[in-house]
Tab-separated table of C-alpha atoms in Angstrom:
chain	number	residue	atom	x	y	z
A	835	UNK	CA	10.271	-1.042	17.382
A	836	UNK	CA	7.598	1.047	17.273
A	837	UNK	CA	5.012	0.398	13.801
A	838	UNK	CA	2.979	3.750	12.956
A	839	UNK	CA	0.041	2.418	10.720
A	840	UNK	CA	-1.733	5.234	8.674
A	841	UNK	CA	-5.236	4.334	7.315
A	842	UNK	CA	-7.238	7.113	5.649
A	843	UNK	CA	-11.513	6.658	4.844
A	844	UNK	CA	-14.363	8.671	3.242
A	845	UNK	CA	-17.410	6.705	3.562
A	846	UNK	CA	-15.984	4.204	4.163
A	847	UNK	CA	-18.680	2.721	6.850
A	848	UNK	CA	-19.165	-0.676	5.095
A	849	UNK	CA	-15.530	-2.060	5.642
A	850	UNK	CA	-13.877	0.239	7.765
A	851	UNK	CA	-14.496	-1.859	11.329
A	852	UNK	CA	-12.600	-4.812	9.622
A	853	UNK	CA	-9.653	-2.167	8.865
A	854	UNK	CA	-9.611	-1.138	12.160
A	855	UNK	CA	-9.909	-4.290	13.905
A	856	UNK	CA	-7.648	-6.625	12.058
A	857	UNK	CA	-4.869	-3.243	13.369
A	858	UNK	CA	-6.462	-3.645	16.977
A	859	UNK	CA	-5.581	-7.341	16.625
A	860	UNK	CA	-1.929	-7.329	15.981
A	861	UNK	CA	0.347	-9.127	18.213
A	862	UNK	CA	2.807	-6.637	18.036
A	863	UNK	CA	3.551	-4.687	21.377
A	864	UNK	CA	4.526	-0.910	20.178
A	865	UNK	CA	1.623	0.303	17.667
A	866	UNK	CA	0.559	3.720	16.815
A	867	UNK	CA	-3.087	3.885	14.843
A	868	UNK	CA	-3.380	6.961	13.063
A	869	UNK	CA	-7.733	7.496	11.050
A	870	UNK	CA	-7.715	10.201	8.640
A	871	UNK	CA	-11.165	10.724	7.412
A	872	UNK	CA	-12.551	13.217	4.576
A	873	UNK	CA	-15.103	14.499	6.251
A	874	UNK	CA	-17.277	11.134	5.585
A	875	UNK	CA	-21.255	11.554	5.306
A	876	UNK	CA	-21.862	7.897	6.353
A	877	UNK	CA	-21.294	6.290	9.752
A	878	UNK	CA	-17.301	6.194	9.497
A	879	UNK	CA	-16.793	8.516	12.178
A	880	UNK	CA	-19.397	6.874	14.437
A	881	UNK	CA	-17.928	3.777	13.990
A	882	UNK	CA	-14.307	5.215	14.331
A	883	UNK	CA	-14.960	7.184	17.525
A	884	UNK	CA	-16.671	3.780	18.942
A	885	UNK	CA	-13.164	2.296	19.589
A	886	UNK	CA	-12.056	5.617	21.682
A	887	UNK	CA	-8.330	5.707	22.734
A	888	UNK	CA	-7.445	2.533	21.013
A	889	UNK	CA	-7.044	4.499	17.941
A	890	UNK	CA	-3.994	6.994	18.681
A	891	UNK	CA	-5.109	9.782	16.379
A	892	UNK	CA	-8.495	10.120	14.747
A	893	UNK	CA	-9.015	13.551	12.336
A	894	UNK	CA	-12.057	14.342	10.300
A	895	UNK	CA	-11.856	16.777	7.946
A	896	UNK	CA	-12.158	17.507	3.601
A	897	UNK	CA	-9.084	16.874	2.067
A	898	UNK	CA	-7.853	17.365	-0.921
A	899	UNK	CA	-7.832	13.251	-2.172
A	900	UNK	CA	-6.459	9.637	-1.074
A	901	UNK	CA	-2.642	10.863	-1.172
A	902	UNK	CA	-2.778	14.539	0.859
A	903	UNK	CA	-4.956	12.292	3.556
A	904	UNK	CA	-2.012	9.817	3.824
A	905	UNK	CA	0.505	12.972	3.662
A	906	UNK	CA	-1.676	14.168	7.003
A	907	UNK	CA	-1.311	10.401	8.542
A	908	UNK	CA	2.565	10.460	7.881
A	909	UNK	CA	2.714	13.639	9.444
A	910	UNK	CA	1.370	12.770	12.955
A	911	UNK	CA	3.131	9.331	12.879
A	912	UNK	CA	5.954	9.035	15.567
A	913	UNK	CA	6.601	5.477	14.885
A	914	UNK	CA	10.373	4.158	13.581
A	915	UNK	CA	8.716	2.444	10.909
A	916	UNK	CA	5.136	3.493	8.871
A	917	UNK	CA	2.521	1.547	6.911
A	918	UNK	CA	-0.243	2.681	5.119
A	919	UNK	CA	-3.339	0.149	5.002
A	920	UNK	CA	-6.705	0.793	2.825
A	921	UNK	CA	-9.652	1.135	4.238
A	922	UNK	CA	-11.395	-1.718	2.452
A	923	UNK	CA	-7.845	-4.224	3.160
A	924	UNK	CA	-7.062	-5.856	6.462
A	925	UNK	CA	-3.805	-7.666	8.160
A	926	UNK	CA	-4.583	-11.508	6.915
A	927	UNK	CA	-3.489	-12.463	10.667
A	928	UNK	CA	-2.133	-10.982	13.898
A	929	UNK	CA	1.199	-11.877	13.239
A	930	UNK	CA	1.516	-9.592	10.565
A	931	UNK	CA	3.131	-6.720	12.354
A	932	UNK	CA	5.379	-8.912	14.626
A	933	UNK	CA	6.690	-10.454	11.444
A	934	UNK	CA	7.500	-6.915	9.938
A	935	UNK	CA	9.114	-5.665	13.033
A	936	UNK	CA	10.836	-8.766	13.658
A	937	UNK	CA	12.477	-8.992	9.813
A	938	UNK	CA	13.528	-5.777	9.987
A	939	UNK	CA	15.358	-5.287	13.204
A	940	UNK	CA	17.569	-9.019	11.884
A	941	UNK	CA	17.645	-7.398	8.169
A	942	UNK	CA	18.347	-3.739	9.231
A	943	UNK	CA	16.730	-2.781	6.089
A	944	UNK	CA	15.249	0.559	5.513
A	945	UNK	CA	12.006	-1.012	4.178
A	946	UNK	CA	9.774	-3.859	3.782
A	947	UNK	CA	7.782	-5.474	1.115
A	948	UNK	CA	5.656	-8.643	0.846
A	949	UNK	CA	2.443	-10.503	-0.333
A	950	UNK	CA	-1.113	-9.810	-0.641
A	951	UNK	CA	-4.502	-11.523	-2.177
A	952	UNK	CA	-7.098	-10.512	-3.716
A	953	UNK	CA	-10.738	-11.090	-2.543
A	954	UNK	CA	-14.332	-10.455	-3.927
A	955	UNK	CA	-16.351	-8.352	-1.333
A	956	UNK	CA	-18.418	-10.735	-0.875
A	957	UNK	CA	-16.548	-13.879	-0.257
A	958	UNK	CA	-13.907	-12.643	1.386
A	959	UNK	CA	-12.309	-16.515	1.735
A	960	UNK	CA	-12.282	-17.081	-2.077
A	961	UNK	CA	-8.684	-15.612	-3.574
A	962	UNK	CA	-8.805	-14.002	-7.244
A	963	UNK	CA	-5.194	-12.843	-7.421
A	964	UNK	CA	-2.565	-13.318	-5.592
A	965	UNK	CA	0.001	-10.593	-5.759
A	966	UNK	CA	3.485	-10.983	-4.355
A	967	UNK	CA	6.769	-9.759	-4.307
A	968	UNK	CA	8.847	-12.613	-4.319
A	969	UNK	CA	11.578	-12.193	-6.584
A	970	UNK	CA	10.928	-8.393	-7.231
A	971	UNK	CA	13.681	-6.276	-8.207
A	972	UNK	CA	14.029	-2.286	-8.546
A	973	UNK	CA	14.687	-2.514	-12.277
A	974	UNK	CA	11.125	-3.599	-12.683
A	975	UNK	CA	10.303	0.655	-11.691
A	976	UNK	CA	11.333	0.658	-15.399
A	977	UNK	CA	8.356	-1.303	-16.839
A	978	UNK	CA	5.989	0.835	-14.382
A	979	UNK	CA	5.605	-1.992	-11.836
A	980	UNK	CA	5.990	-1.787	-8.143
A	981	UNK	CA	5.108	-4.081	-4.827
A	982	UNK	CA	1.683	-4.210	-3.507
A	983	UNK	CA	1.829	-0.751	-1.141
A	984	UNK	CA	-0.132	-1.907	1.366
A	985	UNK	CA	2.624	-4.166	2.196
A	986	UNK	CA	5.179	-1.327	1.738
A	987	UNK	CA	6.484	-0.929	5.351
A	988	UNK	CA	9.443	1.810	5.596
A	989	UNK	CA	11.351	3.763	8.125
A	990	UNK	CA	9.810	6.660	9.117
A	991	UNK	CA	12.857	8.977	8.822
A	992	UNK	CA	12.616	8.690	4.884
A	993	UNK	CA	9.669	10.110	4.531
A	994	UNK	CA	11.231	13.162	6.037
A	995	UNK	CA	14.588	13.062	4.284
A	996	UNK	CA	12.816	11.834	0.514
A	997	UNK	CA	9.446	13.268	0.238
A	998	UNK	CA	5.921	12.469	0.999
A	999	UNK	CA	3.100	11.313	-1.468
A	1000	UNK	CA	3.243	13.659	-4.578
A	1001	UNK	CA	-0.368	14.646	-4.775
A	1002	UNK	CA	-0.582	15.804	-8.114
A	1003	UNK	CA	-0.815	12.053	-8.854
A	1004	UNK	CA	-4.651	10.838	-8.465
A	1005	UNK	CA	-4.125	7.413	-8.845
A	1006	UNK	CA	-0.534	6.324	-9.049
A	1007	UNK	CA	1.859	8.575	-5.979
A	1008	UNK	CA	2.312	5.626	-4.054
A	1009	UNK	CA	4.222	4.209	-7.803
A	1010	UNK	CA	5.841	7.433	-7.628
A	1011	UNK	CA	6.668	7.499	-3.766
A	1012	UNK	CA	8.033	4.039	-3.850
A	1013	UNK	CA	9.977	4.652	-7.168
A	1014	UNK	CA	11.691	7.795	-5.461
A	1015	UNK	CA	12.650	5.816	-2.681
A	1016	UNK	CA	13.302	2.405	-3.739
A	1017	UNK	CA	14.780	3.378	-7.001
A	1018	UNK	CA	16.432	6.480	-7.041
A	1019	UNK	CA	17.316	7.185	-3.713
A	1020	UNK	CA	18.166	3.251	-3.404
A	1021	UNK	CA	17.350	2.608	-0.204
A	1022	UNK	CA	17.590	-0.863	1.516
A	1023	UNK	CA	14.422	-2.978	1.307
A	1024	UNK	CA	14.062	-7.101	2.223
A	1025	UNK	CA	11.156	-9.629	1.480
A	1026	UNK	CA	8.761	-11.132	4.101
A	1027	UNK	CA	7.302	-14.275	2.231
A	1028	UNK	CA	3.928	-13.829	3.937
A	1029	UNK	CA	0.966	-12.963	2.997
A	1030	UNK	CA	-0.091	-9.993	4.723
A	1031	UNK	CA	-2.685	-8.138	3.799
A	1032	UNK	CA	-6.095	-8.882	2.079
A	1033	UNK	CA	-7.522	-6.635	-0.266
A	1034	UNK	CA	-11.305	-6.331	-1.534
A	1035	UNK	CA	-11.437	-5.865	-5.397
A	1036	UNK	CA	-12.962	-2.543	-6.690
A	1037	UNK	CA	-10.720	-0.079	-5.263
A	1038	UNK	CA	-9.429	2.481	-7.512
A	1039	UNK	CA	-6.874	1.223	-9.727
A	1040	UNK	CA	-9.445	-1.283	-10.451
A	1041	UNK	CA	-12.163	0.434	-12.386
A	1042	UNK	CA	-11.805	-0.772	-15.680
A	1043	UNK	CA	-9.958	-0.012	-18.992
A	1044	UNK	CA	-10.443	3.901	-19.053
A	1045	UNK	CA	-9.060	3.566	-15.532
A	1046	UNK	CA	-5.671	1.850	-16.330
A	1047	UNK	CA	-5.414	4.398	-19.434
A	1048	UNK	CA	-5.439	7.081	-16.667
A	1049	UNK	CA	-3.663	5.320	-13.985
A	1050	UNK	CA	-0.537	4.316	-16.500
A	1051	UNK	CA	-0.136	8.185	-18.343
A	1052	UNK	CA	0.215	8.791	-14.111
A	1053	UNK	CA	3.213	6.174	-14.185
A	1054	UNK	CA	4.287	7.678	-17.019
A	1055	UNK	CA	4.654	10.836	-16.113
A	1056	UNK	CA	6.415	10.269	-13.013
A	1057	UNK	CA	8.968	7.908	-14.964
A	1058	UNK	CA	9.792	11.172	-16.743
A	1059	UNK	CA	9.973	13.204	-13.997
A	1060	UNK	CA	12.357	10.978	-12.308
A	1061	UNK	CA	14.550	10.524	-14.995
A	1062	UNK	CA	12.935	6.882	-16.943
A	1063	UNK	CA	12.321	6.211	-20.202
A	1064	UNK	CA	9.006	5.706	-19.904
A	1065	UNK	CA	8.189	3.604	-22.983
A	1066	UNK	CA	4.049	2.738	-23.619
A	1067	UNK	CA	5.412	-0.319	-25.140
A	1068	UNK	CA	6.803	-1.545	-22.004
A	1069	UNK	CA	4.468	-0.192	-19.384
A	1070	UNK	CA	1.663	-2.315	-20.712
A	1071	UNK	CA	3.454	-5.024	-21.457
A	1072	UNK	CA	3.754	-6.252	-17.332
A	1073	UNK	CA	-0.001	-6.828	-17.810
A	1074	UNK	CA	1.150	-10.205	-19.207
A	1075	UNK	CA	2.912	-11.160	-16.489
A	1076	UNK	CA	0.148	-10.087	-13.933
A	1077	UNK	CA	-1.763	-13.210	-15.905
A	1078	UNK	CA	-0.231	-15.445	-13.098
A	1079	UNK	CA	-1.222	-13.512	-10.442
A	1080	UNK	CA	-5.112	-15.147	-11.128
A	1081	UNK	CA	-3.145	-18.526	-11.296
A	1082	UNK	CA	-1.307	-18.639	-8.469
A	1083	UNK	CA	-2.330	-19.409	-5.296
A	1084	UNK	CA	0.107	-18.810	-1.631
A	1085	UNK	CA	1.103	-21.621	0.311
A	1086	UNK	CA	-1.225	-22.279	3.457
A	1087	UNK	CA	0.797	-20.536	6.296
């Protein structure tokens, strides 16, 4: 099985190697790496073109935000199955992709979903959330919740039969890409109880009240469009159960 993994940077030069490396690390025989950069003004691309052929395809040029870069990564992926990781997250371990591929070829599910943590930036080895899909189900789409993306691994044929990212959405089209496919197209998805990647706190869902004002009129609106109630009530409400996400700690692998 071959894993396509899309990771898309704009000045990013401060985290970027451990993005790149923790990919570069993977176990996993059959990876494509695909860099789309905005046109960074830092040291990303001099960093980037440092690894040479080890990273499949590198492009540097403006875009038009987060989602059209991942649209252009999606695009030049050949792999049977895609996943997107951040350029401030990395793979927790080099199993990671093994795991994936390995769950999905005995599953034959269409997509993948599993854990992540939450890390300062500065002490990368000391949790603050732990955020995992155990025991998700599609109906929570109708509260505005979803699994962690970066551990959103799906075949790469439904990207080309459902849709790419809808980039009208700033902050929330990878909600509204995994609510197309997960909940209205229905496809098949299983759970890897791993923890898989780690992500630095900060990013851009994370900015703040005014931010999650923004980011849930985006879920919202995309309920709507895809046929949800989408009650205000409701939407806010999951932020009580995202209390035990700072509780809860994963089992030591």
């Amino acid at each position: 099985m071959k894993i396509s993994i899309v990771t898309v940077v704009y000045n990013g030069a401060a985290t970027i190697a451990s993005a790149v490396d923790s990919v570069l690390a993977q176990d996993h025989p059959d990876v494509e790496y695909i860099v789309i950069d905005g046109g960074s003004k830092d040291d990303t691309v001099k960093i980037l073109q440092s690894y040479g052929d080890k990273i499949a395809v590198l492009v540097s040029e403006p875009d038009k935000g987060i989602y059209d870069a991942m649209n252009k990564g999606v695009a030049r992926a050949t792999g049977d199955v895609v996943g997107i990781l951040n350029a401030d997250d990395f793979y927790t371990s080099s199993d990671v992709l093994s795991a994936v591929a390995r769950q999905l070829t005995e599953s034959q599910a269409d997509a993948l979903i599993g854990d992540l943590i939450f890390v300062q930036p500065d002490r990368l080895d000391h949790v603050v959330r732990y955020y995992s899909s155990k025991g998700f189900n599609i109906r929570k789409f109708e509260r505005g919740d979803l699994p962690p993306h970066p551990t959103f691994f799906v075949r790469r044929k439904h990207y080309e039969q459902l849709g790419n990212f809808d980039t009208q959405y700033r902050m929330t089209a990878d909600f509204d890409l995994m609510l197309r496919f997960l909940y209205i197209a229905k496809i098949s998805y299983t759970y890897l109880p791993k923890v898989m990647v780690t992500m630095r706190t900060g990013g851009i869902t994370n900015q703040g009240f005014k931010s999650k004002i923004k980011l849930n009129r985006e879920i919202m609106h995309s309920m709507r469009k895809n046929g949800l109630p989408a009650s205000v009530f409701r939407v806010y409400a999951k932020y009580f159960t995202k209390i035990f996400q700072l509780i809860r700690r994963p089992k030591q692998n």
